[in-house]
CSV table of C-alpha atoms in Angstrom, one decimal:
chain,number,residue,atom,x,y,z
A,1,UNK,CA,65.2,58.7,66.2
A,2,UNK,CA,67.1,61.1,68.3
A,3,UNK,CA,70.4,61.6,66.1
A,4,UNK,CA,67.8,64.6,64.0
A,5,UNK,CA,67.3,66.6,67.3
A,6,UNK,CA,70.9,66.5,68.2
A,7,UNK,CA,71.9,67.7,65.2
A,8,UNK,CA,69.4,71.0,65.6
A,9,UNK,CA,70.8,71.6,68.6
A,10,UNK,CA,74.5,71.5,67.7
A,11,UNK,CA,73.3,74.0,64.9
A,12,UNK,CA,71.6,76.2,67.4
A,13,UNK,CA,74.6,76.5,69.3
A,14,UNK,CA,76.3,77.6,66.5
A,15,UNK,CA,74.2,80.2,65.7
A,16,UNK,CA,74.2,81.3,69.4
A,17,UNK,CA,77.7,81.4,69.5
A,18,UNK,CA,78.0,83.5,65.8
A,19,UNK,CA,75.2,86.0,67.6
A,20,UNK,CA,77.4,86.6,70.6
A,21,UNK,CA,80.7,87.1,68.8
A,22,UNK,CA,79.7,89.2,66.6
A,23,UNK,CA,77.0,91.0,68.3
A,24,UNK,CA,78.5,91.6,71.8
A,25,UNK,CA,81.5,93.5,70.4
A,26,UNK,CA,79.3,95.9,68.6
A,27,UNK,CA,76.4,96.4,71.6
A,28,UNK,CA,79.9,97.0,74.4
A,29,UNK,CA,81.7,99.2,72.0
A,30,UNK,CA,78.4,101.0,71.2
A,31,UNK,CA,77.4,101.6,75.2
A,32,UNK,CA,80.8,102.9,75.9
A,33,UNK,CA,80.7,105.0,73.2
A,34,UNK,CA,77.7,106.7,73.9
A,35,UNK,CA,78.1,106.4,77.8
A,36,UNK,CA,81.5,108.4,77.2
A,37,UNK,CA,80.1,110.5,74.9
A,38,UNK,CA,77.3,111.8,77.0
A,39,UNK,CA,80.1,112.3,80.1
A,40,UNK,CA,82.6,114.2,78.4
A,41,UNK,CA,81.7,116.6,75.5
A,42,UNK,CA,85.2,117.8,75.4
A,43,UNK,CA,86.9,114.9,73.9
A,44,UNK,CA,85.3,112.4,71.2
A,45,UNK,CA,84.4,108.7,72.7
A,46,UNK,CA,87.0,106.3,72.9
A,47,UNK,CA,88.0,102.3,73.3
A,48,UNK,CA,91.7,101.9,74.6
A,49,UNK,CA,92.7,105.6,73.7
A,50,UNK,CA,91.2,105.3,70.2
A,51,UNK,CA,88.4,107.8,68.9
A,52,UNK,CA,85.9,106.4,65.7
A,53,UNK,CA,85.2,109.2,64.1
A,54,UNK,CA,82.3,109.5,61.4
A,55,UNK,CA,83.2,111.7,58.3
A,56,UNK,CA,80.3,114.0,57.5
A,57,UNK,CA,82.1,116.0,54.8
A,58,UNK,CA,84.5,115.8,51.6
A,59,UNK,CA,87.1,118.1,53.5
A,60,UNK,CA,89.8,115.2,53.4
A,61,UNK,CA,89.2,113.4,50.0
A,62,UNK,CA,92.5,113.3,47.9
A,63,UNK,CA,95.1,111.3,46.6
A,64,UNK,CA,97.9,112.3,49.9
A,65,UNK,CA,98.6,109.7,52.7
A,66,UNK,CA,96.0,109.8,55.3
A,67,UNK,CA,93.0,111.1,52.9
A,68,UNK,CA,89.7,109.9,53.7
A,69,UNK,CA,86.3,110.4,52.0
A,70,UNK,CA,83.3,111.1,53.2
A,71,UNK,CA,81.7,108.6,54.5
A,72,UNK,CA,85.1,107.0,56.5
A,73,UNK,CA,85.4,106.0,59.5
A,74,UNK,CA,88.7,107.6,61.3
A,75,UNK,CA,90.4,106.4,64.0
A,76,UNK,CA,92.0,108.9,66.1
A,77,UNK,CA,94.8,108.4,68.6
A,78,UNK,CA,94.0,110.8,71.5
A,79,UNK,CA,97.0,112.4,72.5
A,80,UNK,CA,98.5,113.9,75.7
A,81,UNK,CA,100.8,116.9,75.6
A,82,UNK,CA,104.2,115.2,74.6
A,83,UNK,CA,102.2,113.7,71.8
A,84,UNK,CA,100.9,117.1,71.0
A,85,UNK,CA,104.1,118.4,71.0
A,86,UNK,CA,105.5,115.9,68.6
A,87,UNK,CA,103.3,116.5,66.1
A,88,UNK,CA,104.4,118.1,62.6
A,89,UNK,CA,103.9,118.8,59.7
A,90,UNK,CA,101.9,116.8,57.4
A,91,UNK,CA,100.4,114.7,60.3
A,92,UNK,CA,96.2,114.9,60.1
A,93,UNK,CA,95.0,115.9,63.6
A,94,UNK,CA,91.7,116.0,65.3
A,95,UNK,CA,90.7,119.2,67.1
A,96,UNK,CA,88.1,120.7,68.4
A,97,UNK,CA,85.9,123.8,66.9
A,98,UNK,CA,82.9,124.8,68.9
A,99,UNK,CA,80.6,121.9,69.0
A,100,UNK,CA,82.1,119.7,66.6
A,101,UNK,CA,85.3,117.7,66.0
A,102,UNK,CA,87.2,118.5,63.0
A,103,UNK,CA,90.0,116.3,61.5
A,104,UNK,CA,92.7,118.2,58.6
A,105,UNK,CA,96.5,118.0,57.8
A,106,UNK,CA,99.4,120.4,59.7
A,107,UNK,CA,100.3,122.7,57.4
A,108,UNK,CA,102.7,124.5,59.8
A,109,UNK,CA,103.6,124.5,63.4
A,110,UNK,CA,104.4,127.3,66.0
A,111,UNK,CA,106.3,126.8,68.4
A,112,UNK,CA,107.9,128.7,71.7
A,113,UNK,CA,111.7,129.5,72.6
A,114,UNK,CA,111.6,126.5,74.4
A,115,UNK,CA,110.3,124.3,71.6
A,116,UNK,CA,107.3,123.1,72.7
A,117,UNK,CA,103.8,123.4,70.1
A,118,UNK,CA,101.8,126.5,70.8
A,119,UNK,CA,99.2,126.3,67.4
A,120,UNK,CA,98.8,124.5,64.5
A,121,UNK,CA,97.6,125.8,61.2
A,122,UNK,CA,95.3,123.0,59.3
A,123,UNK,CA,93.6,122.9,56.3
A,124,UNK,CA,91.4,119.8,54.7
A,125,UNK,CA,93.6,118.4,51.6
A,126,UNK,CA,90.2,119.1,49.5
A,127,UNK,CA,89.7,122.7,51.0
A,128,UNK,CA,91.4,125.9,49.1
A,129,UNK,CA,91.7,127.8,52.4
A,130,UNK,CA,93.3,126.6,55.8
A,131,UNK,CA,91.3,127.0,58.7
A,132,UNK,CA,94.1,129.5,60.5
A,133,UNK,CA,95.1,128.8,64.0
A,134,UNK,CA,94.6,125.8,66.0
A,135,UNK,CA,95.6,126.3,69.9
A,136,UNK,CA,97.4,122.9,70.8
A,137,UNK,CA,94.6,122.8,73.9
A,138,UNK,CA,92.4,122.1,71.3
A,139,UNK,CA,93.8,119.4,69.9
A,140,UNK,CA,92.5,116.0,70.9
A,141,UNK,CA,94.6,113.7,68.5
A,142,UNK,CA,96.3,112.2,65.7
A,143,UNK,CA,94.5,110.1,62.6
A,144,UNK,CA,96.2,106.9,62.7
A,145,UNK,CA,93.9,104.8,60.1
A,146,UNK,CA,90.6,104.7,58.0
A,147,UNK,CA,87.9,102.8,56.8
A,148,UNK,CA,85.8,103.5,53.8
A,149,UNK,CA,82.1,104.0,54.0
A,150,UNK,CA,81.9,102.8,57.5
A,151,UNK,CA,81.3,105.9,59.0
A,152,UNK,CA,77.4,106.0,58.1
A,153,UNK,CA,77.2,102.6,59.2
A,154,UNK,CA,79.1,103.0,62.3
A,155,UNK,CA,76.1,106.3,62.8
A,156,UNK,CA,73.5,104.1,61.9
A,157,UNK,CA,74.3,101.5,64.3
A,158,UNK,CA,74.2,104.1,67.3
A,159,UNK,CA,70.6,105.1,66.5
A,160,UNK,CA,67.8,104.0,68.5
A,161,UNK,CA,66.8,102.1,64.9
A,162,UNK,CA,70.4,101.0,64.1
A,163,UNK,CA,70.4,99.4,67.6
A,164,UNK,CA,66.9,97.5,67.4
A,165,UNK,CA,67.8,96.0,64.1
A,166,UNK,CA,71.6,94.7,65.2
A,167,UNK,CA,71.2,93.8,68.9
A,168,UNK,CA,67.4,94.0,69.6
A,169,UNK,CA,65.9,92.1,67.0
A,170,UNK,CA,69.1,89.5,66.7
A,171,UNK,CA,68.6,88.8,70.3
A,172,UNK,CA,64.9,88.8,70.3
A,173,UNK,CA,65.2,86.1,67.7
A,174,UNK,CA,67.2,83.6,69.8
A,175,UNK,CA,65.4,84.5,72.8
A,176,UNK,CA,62.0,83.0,70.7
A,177,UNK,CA,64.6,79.8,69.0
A,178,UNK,CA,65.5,79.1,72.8
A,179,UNK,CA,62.1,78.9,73.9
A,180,UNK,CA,61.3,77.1,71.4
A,181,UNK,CA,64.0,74.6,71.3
A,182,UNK,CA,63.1,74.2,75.1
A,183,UNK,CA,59.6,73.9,73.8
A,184,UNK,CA,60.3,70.9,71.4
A,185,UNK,CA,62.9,69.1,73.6
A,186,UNK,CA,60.2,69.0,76.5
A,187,UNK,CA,57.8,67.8,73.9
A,188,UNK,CA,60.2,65.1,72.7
A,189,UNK,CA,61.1,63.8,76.6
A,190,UNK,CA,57.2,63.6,77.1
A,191,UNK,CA,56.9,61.0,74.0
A,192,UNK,CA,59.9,59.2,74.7
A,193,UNK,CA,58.4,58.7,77.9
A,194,UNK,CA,55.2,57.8,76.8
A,195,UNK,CA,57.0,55.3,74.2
A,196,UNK,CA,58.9,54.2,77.3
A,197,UNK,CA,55.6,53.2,79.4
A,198,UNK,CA,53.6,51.5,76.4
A,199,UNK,CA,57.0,49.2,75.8
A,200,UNK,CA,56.8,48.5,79.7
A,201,UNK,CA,52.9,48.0,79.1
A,202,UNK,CA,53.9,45.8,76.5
A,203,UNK,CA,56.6,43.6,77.8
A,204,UNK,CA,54.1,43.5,80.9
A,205,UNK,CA,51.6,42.0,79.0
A,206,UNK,CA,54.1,39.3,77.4
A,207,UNK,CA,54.9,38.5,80.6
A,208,UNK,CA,51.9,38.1,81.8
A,209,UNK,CA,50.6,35.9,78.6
A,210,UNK,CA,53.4,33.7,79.0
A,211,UNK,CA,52.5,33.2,82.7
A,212,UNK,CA,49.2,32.3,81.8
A,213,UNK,CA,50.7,29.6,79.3
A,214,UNK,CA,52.9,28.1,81.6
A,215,UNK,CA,50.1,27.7,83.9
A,216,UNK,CA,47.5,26.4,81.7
A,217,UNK,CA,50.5,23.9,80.1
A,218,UNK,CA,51.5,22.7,83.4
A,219,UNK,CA,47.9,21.8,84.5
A,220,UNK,CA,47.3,19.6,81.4
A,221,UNK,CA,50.2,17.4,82.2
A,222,UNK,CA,49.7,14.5,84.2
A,223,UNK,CA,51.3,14.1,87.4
A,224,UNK,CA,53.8,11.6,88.0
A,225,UNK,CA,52.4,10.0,91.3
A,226,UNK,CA,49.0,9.8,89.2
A,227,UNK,CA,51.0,8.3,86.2
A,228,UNK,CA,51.9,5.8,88.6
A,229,UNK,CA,48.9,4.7,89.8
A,230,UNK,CA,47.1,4.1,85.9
A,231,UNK,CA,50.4,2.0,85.1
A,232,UNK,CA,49.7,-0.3,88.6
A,233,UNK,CA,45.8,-0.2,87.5
């Protein structure tokens, strides 16, 4: 009778265990993110020195290595100043333009007697201008990778709306299955308890029957100094 509610428990933990792998990543990841975000304006967000970027235009789409569409998610390496330094030509950087973070190919580098970067000219590989002179203190960092259509996604999930439907409501869920499993194993200790008693009520009652029978079974027979005394009579 048991063997059922075992098995919904060993299927609840499952689920509990899918929920927090998948879900814990993305609610950490997200908090940084945003904590970062809100503490540094200067630089995009980061986990382990790499930036998710959101692509809100066509600027990059093309057929050339390291073209993205809109839509991508980019993942830029941020970059000290030797790694400034060694960019070239060719390589798609992130920089900074006013308020926003923009992310085109090196067309051409400048660089000082001594060799080191000074500015950067860029231009989107979709884009029929470049966007002139990028100072290399406005570079943040390289574009190391991409993944289609997972930049609205990856916006989505740090609205208020994105967040309630992939961490609040997924944990609300199991919050209610926990009471609720709680709920029903309570219920089920309560009537195996009760099944418990009326078996002892039960085996009580047998006991006490069978008493009763010995007693009345032993008073019917004769004794054996009263035997005795009929035979002599």
């Amino acid at each position: 009778m048991q063997e059922q509610p075992r098995k919904k428990d060993k299927i609840g933990l499952a689920v509990m265990i899918v929920l927090i792998i998948l879900l814990f990543p993305i609610l950490v990841i997200n908090l940084t993110l945003i904590i970062k975000g809100s503490m540094n304006s200067d630089m995009p967000p980061d986990i382990f020195g790499i930036a998710p970027l959101a692509v809100t235009s066509g600027s990059m789409e093309g057929e050339r290595s390291g073209s993205f569409n809109k839509g991508a998610l980019i993942f830029v390496k941020l970059l000290d100043e030797d790694g400034k330094n060694a960019l070239t030509e060719g390589d798609v950087i992130t920089f900074k333009s006013a308020d926003i973070f923009i992310t085109h190919r090196i067309v051409s580098v400048s660089r000082n007697e001594s060799g080191q970067a000074v500015s950067f000219v860029t231009q989107g590989d979709a884009n029929a201008a470049t966007d002139g002179a990028i100072p290399v203190g406005n570079v943040v960092g390289k574009c190391v990778g991409s993944a289609a259509g997972l930049g609205e996604f990856a916006i989505f999930l740090q609205t208020p709306v994105g967040i309630l439907v992939f961490v609040g409501i997924p944990v609300l869920l199991y919050i209610v299955y926990d009471v609720l499993r709680i709920f029903l194993y309570n219920r089920r200790v309560k009537e195996d308890k009760s099944k418990d008693k009326k078996l002892m009520e039960k085996d009580a009652e047998i006991e006490r029957l069978r008493a009763l029978v010995e007693r009345q079974e032993s008073a019917a027979e004769p004794s054996e100094e009263g035997f005795e005394k009929d035979q002599k009579g």
